[in-house]
């Protein structure tokens, strides 16, 4: 069965620190990859997505992610976090035969102190 | 354009009862998916509807069912509620089923508490 692992459950950073959140998935076929963010009290919203092409994708609010096929990884990065980045981050995978169904990781809570 | 709306936002039910949750997708979106979010299991896919047909189903018991209407609005039903069904139920809509550019837009969820 497909699964998604997010390595860090809770990350605490100071403003201006760099961020990298790990995500690995288990599925041997073609996948689409996503990072979603859930700010306190708000809906899940899409940060960025990878379908094909350049494995380095850029999303909203200065976030980027790199797809490394050989490592089944799709890590999220941001060079300098802000207090407003405090949120829960979810990595998700969609397999080729699964329609629009997303398999989510358990999420990483990011706390940024000012 | 209005986002995905879900009603009701909060619901309290008793074990053994049944419940129906409603989702209105973004105008023009034809695919609706449902997810269950709990602290222990995280976000889990329930089912996907497209053009009034269930296209995909997650690993949930038959007590969980859904349907989609001709206007793409969707409902999900949970019968014989159990305490473990307490969760946030999220609906997501997308324009297409799966193309190179599809993305899902999530609603605010319905918080179901079973007592």
PDB file of C-alpha atoms in Angstrom, chain A residues 30-32 34 36 38 43-46 49 51-52 88 90 94-106, chain B residues 4 31 33 35 37 40-43 45 48 56 88 90 94 96-108:
ATOM      1  CA  UNK A  30       4.211   7.627 -11.504  1.00  0.00           C
ATOM      2  CA  UNK A  31       3.129  10.056  -8.819  1.00  0.00           C
ATOM      3  CA  UNK A  32       2.057  13.633  -8.400  1.00  0.00           C
ATOM      4  CA  UNK A  34       2.004  18.075  -3.140  1.00  0.00           C
ATOM      5  CA  UNK A  36      -0.311  21.569   1.751  1.00  0.00           C
ATOM      6  CA  UNK A  38      -2.917  24.528   7.345  1.00  0.00           C
ATOM      7  CA  UNK A  43      -8.469  25.588   5.528  1.00  0.00           C
ATOM      8  CA  UNK A  44      -5.878  23.347   4.033  1.00  0.00           C
ATOM      9  CA  UNK A  45      -4.288  25.220   1.164  1.00  0.00           C
ATOM     10  CA  UNK A  46      -1.886  24.164  -1.537  1.00  0.00           C
ATOM     11  CA  UNK A  49       2.865  20.725  -6.498  1.00  0.00           C
ATOM     12  CA  UNK A  51       3.626  16.768 -11.796  1.00  0.00           C
ATOM     13  CA  UNK A  52       6.572  16.471 -14.169  1.00  0.00           C
ATOM     14  CA  UNK A  88       0.968  22.499  10.068  1.00  0.00           C
ATOM     15  CA  UNK A  90       1.329  18.093   5.020  1.00  0.00           C
ATOM     16  CA  UNK A  94      -1.335  11.009  -5.727  1.00  0.00           C
ATOM     17  CA  UNK A  95      -0.709   7.783  -7.609  1.00  0.00           C
ATOM     18  CA  UNK A  96      -1.398   7.424 -11.292  1.00  0.00           C
ATOM     19  CA  UNK A  97      -4.305   5.030 -10.955  1.00  0.00           C
ATOM     20  CA  UNK A  98      -5.908   6.673  -7.945  1.00  0.00           C
ATOM     21  CA  UNK A  99      -7.981   9.404  -9.551  1.00  0.00           C
ATOM     22  CA  UNK A 100      -7.668  12.482  -7.411  1.00  0.00           C
ATOM     23  CA  UNK A 101      -7.157  10.552  -4.145  1.00  0.00           C
ATOM     24  CA  UNK A 102      -4.367  11.965  -2.021  1.00  0.00           C
ATOM     25  CA  UNK A 103      -2.367   9.961   0.488  1.00  0.00           C
ATOM     26  CA  UNK A 104      -1.186  12.342   3.198  1.00  0.00           C
ATOM     27  CA  UNK A 105       1.680  12.203   5.620  1.00  0.00           C
ATOM     28  CA  UNK A 106       0.913  12.699   9.305  1.00  0.00           C
TER      29      UNK A 106
ATOM     30  CA  UNK B   4     -15.825  24.885  -1.101  1.00  0.00           C
ATOM     31  CA  UNK B  31     -14.786  16.101  -8.831  1.00  0.00           C
ATOM     32  CA  UNK B  33     -13.389  13.940  -2.625  1.00  0.00           C
ATOM     33  CA  UNK B  35     -11.276  12.928   3.758  1.00  0.00           C
ATOM     34  CA  UNK B  37      -8.878  13.928   9.720  1.00  0.00           C
ATOM     35  CA  UNK B  40      -4.197   9.639  15.532  1.00  0.00           C
ATOM     36  CA  UNK B  41      -4.588   8.681  11.876  1.00  0.00           C
ATOM     37  CA  UNK B  42      -4.128  12.052  10.219  1.00  0.00           C
ATOM     38  CA  UNK B  43      -5.829  12.740   6.909  1.00  0.00           C
ATOM     39  CA  UNK B  45      -9.066   9.443   1.913  1.00  0.00           C
ATOM     40  CA  UNK B  48     -14.082  10.418  -4.704  1.00  0.00           C
ATOM     41  CA  UNK B  56     -12.406   5.612  -5.961  1.00  0.00           C
ATOM     42  CA  UNK B  88     -12.996  16.522  11.093  1.00  0.00           C
ATOM     43  CA  UNK B  90     -13.027  17.499   4.845  1.00  0.00           C
ATOM     44  CA  UNK B  94     -11.227  19.892  -8.342  1.00  0.00           C
ATOM     45  CA  UNK B  96     -10.941  17.644 -13.443  1.00  0.00           C
ATOM     46  CA  UNK B  97     -10.289  14.141 -12.239  1.00  0.00           C
ATOM     47  CA  UNK B  98      -6.656  13.972 -12.988  1.00  0.00           C
ATOM     48  CA  UNK B  99      -4.761  16.000 -15.513  1.00  0.00           C
ATOM     49  CA  UNK B 100      -1.357  17.499 -15.452  1.00  0.00           C
ATOM     50  CA  UNK B 101      -2.647  20.582 -13.773  1.00  0.00           C
ATOM     51  CA  UNK B 102      -5.378  19.491 -11.419  1.00  0.00           C
ATOM     52  CA  UNK B 103      -5.363  20.576  -7.824  1.00  0.00           C
ATOM     53  CA  UNK B 104      -7.812  20.070  -5.021  1.00  0.00           C
ATOM     54  CA  UNK B 105      -9.378  22.894  -3.044  1.00  0.00           C
ATOM     55  CA  UNK B 106     -10.400  22.031   0.479  1.00  0.00           C
ATOM     56  CA  UNK B 107     -13.376  23.212   2.473  1.00  0.00           C
ATOM     57  CA  UNK B 108     -13.344  24.168   6.165  1.00  0.00           C
TER      58      UNK B 108
END
